[in-house]
Coordinates of C-alpha atoms in Angstrom, one line a residue:
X1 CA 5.0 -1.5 6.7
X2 CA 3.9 1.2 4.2
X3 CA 0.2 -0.3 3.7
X4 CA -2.2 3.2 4.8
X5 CA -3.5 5.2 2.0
X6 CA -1.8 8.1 2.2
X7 CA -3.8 10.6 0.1
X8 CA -2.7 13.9 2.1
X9 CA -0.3 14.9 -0.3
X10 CA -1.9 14.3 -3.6
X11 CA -5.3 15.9 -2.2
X12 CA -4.6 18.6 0.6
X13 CA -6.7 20.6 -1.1
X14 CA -9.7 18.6 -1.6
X15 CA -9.3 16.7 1.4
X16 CA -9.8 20.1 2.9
X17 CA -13.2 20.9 0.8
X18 CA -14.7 17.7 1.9
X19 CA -14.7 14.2 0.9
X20 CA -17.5 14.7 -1.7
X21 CA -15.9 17.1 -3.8
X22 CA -13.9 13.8 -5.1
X23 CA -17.3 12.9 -6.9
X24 CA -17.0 15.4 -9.3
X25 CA -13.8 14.2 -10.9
X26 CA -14.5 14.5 -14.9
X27 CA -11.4 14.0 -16.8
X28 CA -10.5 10.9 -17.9
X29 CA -7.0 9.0 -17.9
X30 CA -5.5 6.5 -20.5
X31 CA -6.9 2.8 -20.6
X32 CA -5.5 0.5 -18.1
X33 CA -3.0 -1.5 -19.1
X34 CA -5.2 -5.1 -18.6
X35 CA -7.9 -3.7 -20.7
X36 CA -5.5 -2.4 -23.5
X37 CA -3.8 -6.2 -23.5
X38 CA -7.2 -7.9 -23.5
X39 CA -8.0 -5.9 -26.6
X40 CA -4.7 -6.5 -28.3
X41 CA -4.7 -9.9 -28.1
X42 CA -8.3 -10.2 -29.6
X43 CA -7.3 -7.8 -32.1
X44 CA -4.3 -10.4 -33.3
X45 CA -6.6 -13.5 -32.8
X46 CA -5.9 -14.5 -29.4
X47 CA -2.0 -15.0 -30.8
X48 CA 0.4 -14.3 -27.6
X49 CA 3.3 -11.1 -28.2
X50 CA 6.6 -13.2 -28.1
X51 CA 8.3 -12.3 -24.2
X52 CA 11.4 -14.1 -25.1
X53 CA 13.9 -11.4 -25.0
X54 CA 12.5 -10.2 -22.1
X55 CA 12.7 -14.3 -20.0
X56 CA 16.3 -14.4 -21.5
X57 CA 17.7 -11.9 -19.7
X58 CA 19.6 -12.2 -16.1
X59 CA 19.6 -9.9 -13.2
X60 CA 23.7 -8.6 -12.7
X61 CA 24.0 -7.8 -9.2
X62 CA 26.6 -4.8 -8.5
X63 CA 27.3 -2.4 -5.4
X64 CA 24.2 -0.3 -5.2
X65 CA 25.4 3.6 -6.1
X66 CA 22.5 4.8 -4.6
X67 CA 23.9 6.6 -0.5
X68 CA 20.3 6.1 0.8
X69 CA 21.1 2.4 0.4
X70 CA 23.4 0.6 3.1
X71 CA 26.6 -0.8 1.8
X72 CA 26.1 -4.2 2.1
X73 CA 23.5 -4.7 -0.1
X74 CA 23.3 -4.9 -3.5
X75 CA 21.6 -3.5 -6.8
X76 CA 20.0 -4.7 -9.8
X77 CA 17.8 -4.1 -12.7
X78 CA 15.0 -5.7 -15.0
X79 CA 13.8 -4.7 -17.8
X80 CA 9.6 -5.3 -18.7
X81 CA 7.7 -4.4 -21.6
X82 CA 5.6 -1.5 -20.7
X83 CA 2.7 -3.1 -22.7
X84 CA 2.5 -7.2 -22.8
X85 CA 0.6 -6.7 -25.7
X86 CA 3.0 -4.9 -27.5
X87 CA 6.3 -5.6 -26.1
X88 CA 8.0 -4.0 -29.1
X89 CA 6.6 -0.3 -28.1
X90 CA 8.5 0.5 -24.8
X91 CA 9.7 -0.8 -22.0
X92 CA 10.2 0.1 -18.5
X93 CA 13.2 -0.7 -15.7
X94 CA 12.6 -2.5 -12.5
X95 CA 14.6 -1.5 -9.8
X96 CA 15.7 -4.5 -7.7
X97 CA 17.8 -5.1 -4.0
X98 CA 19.2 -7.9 -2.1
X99 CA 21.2 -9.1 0.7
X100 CA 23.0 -12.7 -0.2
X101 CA 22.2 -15.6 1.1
X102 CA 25.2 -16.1 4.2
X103 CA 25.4 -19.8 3.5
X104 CA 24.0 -21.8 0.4
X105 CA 21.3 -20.3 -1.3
X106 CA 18.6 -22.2 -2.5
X107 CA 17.5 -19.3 -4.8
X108 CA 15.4 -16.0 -4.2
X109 CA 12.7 -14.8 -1.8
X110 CA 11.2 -11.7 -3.0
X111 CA 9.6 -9.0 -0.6
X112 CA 6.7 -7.1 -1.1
X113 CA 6.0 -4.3 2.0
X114 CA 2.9 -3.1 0.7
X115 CA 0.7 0.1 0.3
X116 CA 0.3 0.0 -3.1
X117 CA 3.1 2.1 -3.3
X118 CA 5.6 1.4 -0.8
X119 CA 9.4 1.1 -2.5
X120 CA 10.6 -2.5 -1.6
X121 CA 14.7 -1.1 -2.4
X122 CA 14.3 1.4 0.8
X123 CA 12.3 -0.5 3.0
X124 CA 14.6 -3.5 2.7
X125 CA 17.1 -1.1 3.3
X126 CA 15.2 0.0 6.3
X127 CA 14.0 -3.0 7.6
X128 CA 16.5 -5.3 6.5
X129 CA 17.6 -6.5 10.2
X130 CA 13.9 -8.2 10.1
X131 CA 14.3 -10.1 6.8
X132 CA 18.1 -11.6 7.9
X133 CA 17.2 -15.2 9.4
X134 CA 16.0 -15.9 5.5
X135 CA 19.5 -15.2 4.5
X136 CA 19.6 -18.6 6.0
X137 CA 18.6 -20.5 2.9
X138 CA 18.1 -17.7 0.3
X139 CA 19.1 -14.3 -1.3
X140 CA 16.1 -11.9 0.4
X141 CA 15.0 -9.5 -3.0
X142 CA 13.4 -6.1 -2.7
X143 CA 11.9 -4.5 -5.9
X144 CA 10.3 -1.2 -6.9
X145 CA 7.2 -2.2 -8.9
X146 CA 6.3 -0.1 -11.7
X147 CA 5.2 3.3 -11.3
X148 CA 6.8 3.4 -7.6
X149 CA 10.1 4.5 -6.3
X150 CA 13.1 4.2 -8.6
X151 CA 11.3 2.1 -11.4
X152 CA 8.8 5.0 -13.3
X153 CA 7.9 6.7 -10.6
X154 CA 4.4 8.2 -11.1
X155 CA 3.2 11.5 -10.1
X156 CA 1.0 14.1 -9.9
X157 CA 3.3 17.1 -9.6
X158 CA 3.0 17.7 -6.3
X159 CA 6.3 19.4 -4.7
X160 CA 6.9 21.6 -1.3
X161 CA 5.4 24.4 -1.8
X162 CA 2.7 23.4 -4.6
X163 CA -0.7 23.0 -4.5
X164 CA -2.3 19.8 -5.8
X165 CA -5.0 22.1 -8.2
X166 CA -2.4 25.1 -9.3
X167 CA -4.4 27.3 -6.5
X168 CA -3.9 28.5 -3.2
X169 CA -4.0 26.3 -0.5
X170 CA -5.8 29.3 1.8
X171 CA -8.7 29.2 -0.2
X172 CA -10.0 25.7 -0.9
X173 CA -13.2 25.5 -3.4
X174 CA -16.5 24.8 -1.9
X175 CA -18.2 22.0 -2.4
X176 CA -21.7 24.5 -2.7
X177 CA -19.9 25.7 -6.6
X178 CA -19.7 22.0 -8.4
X179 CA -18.4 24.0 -11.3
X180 CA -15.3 25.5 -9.4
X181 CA -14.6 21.9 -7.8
X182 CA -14.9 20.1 -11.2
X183 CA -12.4 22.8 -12.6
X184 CA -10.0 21.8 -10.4
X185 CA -10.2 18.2 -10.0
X186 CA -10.3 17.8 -13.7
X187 CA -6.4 20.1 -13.3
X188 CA -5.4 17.3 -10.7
X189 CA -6.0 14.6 -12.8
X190 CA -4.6 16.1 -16.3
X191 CA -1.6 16.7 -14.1
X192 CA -1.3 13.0 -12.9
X193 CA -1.3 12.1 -16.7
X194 CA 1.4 14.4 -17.3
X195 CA 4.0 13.7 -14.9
X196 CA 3.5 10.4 -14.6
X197 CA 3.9 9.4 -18.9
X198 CA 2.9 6.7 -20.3
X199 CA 3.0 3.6 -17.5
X200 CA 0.4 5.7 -16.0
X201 CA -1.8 3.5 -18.1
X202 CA -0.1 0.2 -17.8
X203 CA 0.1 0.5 -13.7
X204 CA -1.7 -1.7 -11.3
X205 CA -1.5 -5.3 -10.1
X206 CA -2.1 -7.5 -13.1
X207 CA 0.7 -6.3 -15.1
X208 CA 2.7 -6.3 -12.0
X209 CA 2.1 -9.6 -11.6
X210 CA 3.3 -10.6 -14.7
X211 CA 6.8 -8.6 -13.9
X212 CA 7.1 -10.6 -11.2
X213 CA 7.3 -13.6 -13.4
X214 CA 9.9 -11.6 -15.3
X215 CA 12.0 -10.9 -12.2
X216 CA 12.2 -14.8 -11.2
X217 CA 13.3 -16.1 -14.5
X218 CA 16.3 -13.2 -14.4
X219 CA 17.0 -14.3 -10.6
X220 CA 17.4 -17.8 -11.8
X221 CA 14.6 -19.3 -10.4
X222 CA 12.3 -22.4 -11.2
X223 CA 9.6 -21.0 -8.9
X224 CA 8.7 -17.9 -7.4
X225 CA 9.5 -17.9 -3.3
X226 CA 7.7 -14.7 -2.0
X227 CA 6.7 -13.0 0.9
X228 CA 4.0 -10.3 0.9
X229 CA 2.6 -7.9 3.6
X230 CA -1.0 -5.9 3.0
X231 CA -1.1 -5.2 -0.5
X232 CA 1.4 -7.6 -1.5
X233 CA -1.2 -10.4 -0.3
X234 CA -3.1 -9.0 -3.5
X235 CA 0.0 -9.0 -5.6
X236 CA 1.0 -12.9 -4.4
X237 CA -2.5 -14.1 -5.1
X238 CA -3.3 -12.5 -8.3
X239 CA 0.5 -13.9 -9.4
X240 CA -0.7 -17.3 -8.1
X241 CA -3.8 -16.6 -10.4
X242 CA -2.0 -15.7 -13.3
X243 CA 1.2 -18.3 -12.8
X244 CA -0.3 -21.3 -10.6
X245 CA 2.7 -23.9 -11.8
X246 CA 5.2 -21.2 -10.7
X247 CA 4.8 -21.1 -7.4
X248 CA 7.4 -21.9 -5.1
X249 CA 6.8 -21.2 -1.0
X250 CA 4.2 -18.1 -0.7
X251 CA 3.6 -16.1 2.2
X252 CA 0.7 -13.4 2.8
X253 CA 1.3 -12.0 5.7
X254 CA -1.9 -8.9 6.9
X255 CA -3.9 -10.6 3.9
X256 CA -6.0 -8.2 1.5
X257 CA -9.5 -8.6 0.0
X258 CA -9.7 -9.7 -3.6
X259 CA -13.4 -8.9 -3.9
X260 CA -14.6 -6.0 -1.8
X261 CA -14.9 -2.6 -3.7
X262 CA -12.9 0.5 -2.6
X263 CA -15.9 1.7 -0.8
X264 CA -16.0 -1.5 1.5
X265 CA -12.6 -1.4 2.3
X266 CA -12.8 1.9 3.0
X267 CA -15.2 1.5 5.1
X268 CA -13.4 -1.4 7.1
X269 CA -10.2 0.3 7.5
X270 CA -12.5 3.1 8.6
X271 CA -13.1 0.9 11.5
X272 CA -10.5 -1.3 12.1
X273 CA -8.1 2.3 12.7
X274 CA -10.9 3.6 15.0
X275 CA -10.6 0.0 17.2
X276 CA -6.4 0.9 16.8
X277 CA -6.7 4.3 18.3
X278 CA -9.5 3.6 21.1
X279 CA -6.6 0.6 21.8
X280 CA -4.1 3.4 22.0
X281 CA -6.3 6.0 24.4
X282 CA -6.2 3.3 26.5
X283 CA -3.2 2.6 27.1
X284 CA -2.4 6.9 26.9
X285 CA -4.5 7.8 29.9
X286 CA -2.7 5.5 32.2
X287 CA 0.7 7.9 31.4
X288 CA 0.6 11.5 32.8
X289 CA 2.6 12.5 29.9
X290 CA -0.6 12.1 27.5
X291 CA -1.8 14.8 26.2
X292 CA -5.6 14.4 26.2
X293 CA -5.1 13.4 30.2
X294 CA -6.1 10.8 32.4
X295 CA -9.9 10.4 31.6
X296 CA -10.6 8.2 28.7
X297 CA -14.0 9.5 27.8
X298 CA -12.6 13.1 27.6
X299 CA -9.9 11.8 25.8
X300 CA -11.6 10.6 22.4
X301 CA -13.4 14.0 22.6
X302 CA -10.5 15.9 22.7
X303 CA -9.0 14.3 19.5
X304 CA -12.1 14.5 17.4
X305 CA -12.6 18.6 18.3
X306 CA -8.5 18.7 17.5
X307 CA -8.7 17.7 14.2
X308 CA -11.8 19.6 13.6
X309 CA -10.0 22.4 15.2
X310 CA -7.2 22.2 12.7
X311 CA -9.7 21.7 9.9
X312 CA -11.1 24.4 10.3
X313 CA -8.0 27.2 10.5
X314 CA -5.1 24.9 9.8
X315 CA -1.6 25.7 11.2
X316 CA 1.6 26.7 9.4
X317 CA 3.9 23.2 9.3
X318 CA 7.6 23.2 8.7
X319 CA 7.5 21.2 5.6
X320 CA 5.6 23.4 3.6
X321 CA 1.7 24.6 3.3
X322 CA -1.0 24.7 5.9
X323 CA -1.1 21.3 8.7
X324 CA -4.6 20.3 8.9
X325 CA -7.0 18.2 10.3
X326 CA -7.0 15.6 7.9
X327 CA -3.1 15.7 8.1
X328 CA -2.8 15.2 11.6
X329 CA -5.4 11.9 10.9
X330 CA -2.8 10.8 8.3
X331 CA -0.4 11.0 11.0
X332 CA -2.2 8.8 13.7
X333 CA -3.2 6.3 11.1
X334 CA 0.7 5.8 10.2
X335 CA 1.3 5.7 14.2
X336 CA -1.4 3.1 15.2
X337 CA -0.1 0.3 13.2
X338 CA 2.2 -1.2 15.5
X339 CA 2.2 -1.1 19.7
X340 CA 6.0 0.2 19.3
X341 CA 5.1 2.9 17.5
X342 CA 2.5 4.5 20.3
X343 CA 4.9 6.1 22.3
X344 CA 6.2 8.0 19.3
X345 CA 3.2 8.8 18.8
X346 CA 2.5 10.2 21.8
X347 CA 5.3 12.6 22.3
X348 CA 4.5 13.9 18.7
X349 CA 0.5 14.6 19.5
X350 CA 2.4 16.6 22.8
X351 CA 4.6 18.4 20.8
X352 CA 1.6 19.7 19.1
X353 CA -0.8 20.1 21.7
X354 CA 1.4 21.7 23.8
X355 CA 3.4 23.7 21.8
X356 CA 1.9 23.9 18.1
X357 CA 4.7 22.0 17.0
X358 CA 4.2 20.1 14.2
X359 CA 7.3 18.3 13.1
X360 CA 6.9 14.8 15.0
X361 CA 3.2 14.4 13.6
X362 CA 4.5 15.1 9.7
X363 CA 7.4 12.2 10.3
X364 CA 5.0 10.2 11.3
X365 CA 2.8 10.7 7.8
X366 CA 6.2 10.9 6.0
X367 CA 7.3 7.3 7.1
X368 CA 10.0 9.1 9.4
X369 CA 11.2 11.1 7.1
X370 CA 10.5 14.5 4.7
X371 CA 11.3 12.7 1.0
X372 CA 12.8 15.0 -1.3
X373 CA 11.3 16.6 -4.0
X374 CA 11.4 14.5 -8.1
X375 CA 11.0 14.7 -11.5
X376 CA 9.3 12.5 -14.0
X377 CA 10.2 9.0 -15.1
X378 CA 11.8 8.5 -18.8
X379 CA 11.5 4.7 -18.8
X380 CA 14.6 4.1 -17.1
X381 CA 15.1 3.7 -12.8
X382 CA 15.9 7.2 -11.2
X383 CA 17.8 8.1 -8.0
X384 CA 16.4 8.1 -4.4
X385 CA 16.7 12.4 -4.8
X386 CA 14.9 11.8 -7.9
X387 CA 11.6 10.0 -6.6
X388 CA 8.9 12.5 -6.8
X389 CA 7.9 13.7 -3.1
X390 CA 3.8 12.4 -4.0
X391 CA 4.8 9.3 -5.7
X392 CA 3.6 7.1 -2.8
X393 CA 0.2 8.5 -3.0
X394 CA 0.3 8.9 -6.5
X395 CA 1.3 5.1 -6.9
X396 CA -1.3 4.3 -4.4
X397 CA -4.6 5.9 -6.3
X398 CA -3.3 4.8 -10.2
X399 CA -3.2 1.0 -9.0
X400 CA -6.4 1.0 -6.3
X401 CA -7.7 2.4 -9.6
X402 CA -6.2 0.1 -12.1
X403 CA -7.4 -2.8 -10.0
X404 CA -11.0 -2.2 -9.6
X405 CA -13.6 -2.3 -12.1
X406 CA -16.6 -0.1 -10.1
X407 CA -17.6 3.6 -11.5
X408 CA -20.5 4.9 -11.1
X409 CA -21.5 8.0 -12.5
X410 CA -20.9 11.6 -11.1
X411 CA -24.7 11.5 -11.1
X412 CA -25.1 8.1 -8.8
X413 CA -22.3 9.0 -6.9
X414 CA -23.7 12.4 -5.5
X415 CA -27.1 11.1 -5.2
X416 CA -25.8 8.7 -2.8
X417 CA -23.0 10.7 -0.8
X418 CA -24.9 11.0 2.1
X419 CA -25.3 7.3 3.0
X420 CA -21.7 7.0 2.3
X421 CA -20.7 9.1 4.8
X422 CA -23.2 8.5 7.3
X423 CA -21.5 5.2 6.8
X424 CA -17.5 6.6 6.6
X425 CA -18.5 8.7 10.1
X426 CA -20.0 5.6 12.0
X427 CA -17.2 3.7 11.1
X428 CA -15.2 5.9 12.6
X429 CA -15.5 9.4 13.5
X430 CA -12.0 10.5 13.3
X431 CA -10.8 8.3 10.1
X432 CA -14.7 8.3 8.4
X433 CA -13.4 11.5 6.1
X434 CA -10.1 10.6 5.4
X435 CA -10.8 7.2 4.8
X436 CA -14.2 8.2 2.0
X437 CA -11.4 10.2 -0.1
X438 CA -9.7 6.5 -1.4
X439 CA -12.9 5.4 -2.4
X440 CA -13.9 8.7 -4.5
X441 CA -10.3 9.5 -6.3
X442 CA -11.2 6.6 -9.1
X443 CA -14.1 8.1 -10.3
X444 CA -13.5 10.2 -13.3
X445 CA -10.8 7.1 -14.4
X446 CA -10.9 4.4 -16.9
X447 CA -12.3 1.2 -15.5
X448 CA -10.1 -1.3 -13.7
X449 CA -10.1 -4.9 -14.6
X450 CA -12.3 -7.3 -13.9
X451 CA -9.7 -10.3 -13.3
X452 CA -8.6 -9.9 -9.8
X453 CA -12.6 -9.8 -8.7
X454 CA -13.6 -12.3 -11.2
X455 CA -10.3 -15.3 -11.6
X456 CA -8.5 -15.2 -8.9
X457 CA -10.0 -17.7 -7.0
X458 CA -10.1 -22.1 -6.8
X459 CA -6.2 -21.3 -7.2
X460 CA -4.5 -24.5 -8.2
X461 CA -1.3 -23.7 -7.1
X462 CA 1.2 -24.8 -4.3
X463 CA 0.0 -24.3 -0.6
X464 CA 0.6 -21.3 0.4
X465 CA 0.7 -19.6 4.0
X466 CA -2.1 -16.8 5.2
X467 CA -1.3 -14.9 8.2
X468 CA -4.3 -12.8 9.2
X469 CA -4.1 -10.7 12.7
X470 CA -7.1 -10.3 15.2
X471 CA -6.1 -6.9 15.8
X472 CA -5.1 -5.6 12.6
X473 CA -6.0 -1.7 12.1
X474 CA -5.6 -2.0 7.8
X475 CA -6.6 -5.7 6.9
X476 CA -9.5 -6.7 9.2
X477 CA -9.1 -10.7 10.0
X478 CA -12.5 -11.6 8.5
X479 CA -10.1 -10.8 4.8
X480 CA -8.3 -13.7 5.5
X481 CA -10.6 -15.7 6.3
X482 CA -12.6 -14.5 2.6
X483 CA -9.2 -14.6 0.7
X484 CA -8.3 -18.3 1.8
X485 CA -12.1 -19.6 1.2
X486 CA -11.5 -17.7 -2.5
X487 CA -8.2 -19.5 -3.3
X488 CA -9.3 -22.5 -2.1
X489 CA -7.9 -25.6 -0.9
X490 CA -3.8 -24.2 -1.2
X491 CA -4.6 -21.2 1.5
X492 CA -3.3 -22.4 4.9
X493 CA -4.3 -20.2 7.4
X494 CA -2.5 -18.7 10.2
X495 CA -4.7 -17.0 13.4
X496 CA -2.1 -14.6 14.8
X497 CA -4.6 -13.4 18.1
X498 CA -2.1 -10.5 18.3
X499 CA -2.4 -6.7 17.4
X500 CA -0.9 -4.3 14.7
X501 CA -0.9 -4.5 11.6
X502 CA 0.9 -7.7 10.0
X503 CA 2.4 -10.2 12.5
X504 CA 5.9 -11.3 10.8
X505 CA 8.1 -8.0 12.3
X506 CA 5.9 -8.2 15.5
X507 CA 5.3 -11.7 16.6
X508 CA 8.0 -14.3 17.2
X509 CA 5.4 -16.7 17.0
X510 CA 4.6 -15.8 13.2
X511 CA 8.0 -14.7 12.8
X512 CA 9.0 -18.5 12.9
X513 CA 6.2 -19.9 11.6
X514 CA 6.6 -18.2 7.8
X515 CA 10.7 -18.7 8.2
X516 CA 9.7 -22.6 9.1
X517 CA 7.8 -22.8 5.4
X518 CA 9.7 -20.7 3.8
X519 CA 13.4 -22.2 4.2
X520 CA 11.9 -25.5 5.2
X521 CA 8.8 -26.2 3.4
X522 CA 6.9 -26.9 6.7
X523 CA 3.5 -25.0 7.0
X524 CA 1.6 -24.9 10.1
X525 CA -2.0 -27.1 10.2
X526 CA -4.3 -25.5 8.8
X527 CA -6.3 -22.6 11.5
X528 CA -3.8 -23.1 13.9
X529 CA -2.7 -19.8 16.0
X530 CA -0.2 -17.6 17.5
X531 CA -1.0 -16.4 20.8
X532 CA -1.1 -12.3 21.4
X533 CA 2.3 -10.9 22.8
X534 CA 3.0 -12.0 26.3
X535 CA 0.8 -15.2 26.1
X536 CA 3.7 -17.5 25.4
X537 CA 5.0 -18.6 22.0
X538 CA 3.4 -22.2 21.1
X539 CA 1.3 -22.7 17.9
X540 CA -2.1 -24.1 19.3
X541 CA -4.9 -25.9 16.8
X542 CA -8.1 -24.0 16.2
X543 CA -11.3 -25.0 17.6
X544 CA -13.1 -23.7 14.7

């Protein structure tokens, strides 16, 4: 699942000046979308825009022309206004997937895989073998939400070959010269506001909330059926916020926090990837092929003085510009999120320790694959070719953004920098920097909206079904537990004691438990739990 902020390609120059250069971010962006509706609406009175042409319309499924896509599925488009509070200005095109329903179909299941970011028409594409048993009972939908893959695509201009501040990658500013680093953050982010046009400023979760409500009327349905992985918990709960009596059957699977700021997420994921890759030295050193050999201790140190190594005089990389250290953390972030995934892993860190190669370790970062470079959106959905190469981690920065209303000042900020990363490095020592960048890339941007930290919460909606996984590098356990207590009495909760990050693709326990509610309406008690891999497959009740 797409869910780790990958920030290497929108910021491999400032990721390689330091973490606190971010601070110094000056220029500011467009008003977020929420804030601009809010102040239409009490502009006009509190009188709602009339939505009717855009609920009237229906999704027309054809033969997707895309070749990334695989034959058998098929494609589909939506069209949203770009501004809910002025409907008549713009709109934008969703781009939409499915495989049909093999028997009767009660209607839609829609798929969210995370990040923010991730393009649900590719990874459906991808994953799709995962999703079939709900063909079952329903037609299983993938979507682009705005600002990510086909749909808009945002950007920041970043392509092979160019820098993310116009300058050479050699020669990255220091953070000693303020002046120099504001220069060139203030570049990155007037170049993020003009390849991305105008849903730049209508991006982030509330307003893609309220396309989801668009997409279900055009599928046909009564209700909204979903399922949602990492950041799509936070996308299924602010919908069930924002459209309580449209809820159908809801599953969160690797549930998000709706109340922690950027810098305490960070600082959790900071963590829960440390615990990940400790979990994975352990299991390295008992193979003589690892590449940090056989003694664990030696073995932790040895990646920490690589990627300082590699900080400090990068390497040349295959797909363009210098590898660094912070790349190569990228890269085992990506390859700690699932136990299947270690061995791949491990041959790649060989590759490079052994022999400087650093092809494995960039598929890793790139999902598997080098995407190809983009141009701009114009409103209407674009080709897979045509998906700009830093749109994930574009998309990922405008809706963190978007959805959280915390800036302080440049001032505040650098005054406290060094508690933040006393706290970033004892979280983790090898994520710690990587992790602070997601935290300081808002500042310098409008406000985000208040409504996901403030109203989304005593939810009266359906019941709906939380998984949350002991072991879980991204979304620490303890979220679920916050989320469901926030949502009140309709979160069920699901204890999957396994590892990994979400448990639907890895556990057959969880697997059948969320295809159990959703094609049969039949949720698990709630705090019951699914035992880690190899302990057997019952549901057990919770003693607590």
């Amino acid at each position: 699942m797409p869910a780790v902020p990958r920030t290497r390609p929108v910021l491999r120059r400032c990721a390689g000046a330091g973490a606190v250069a971010l601070a110094l971010l000056g220029a500011g962006l467009p008003a977020t979308g929420a804030a601009a509706t809010a102040a239409a609406a009490a502009a006009a009175g509190g009188k709602q825009p009339d939505l009717t042409r855009f609920y009237r319309q229906k999704a027309r499924w054809t033969a997707c022309k895309d070749g990334e896509l695989p034959k058998d599925m098929q494609c589909a488009k939506v069209t949203v206004p770009l501004d809910y509070a002025r409907p008549a200005e713009g709109t934008l095109d969703l781009a939409l997937s499915r495989y049909r329903a093999t028997g009767e179909s009660r209607g839609s299941v829609l798929l969210n895989f995370g990040g923010p970011g991730g393009s649900g028409v590719s990874q459906l594409g991808l994953d799709g073998k995962n999703f079939m048993s709900l063909t079952n009972g329903y037609d299983v939908v993938g979507f682009d939400p705005r600002g990510v893959g086909r749909s808009s695509p945002v950007s920041c201009g970043d392509g092979p070959g160019q820098s993310s501040d116009g300058a050479n990658d050699d020669e990255p500013p220091d953070v000693a010269h303020p002046q120099a680093l504001m220069k060139a953050l203030k570049q990155l982010t007037v170049r993020c506001t003009r390849n991305s046009g105008p849903v730049l400023s209508h991006i982030g979760t509330v307003n893609a909330s309220r396309d989801l409500d668009v997409i279900r009327q055009a599928l046909g349905d009564r209700k909204l059926n979903y399922l949602g992985f990492s950041y799509g918990t936070r996308l299924g709960a602010v919908y069930a916020a924002q459209f309580p009596h449209n809820v159908g059957r809801m599953a969160l699977d690797g549930v998000d926090t709706l109340t922690e700021s950027l810098a305490e997420q960070g600082v959790a994921g900071a963590r829960g990837q440390q615990t990940a890759l400790d979990d994975f030295l352990d299991w390295c050193v008992t193979d003589l092929g690892c590449p940090f050999g056989q003694d664990r201790r030696k073995a932790g140190e040895a990646v920490l003085k690589l990627v300082r190594s590699l900080d400090e005089d990068p390497v040349p990389s295959d797909f363009g510009g210098p590898f660094t250290g912070q790349d190569l953390v990228d890269a085992i972030g990506q390859g700690l999120y699932g136990k299947e995934l270690w061995p791949k892993l491990e041959r790649a860190l060989s590759s490079l320790v052994d022999d400087g190669d650093t092809r494995g370790v960039q598929n890793l970062a790139a999902g598997g694959h080098a995407p190809p470079p983009g141009r701009g959106p114009d409103g209407g959905l674009v080709n897979s070719s045509d998906i700009p190469v830093d749109n994930l981690s574009a998309a990922l920065m405008a809706i963190n953004c978007a959805d959280d209303p915390d800036r302080p000042s440049a001032r505040q900020l650098t005054s406290d920098i060094a508690r933040l990363r006393k706290a970033y490095e004892q979280a983790s020592p090898v994520f710690g920097r990587f992790r602070l960048t997601q935290v300081l890339l808002c500042y310098g941007r409008p406000r985000g909206t208040d409504f996901i930290r403030d109203e989304v919460k005593d939810v009266p909606s359906a019941r709906m079904l939380l998984v949350g996984t002991r072991g879980d590098p991204a979304t620490p356990y303890s979220w679920t537990v916050e989320t469901a207590k926030r949502l009140g009495p309709s979160a069920v909760v699901l204890d999957n004691r396994g590892d990994g990050h979400t448990g639907y693709t890895s556990s057959p326990c969880v697997h059948g438990k969320v295809d159990d509610f959703l094609l049969y309406g039949t949720l698990p008690a709630d705090g019951s739990s699914c035992p880690a891999d190899g302990d057997g497959g019952a549901v057990t009740g919770s003693s607590g």
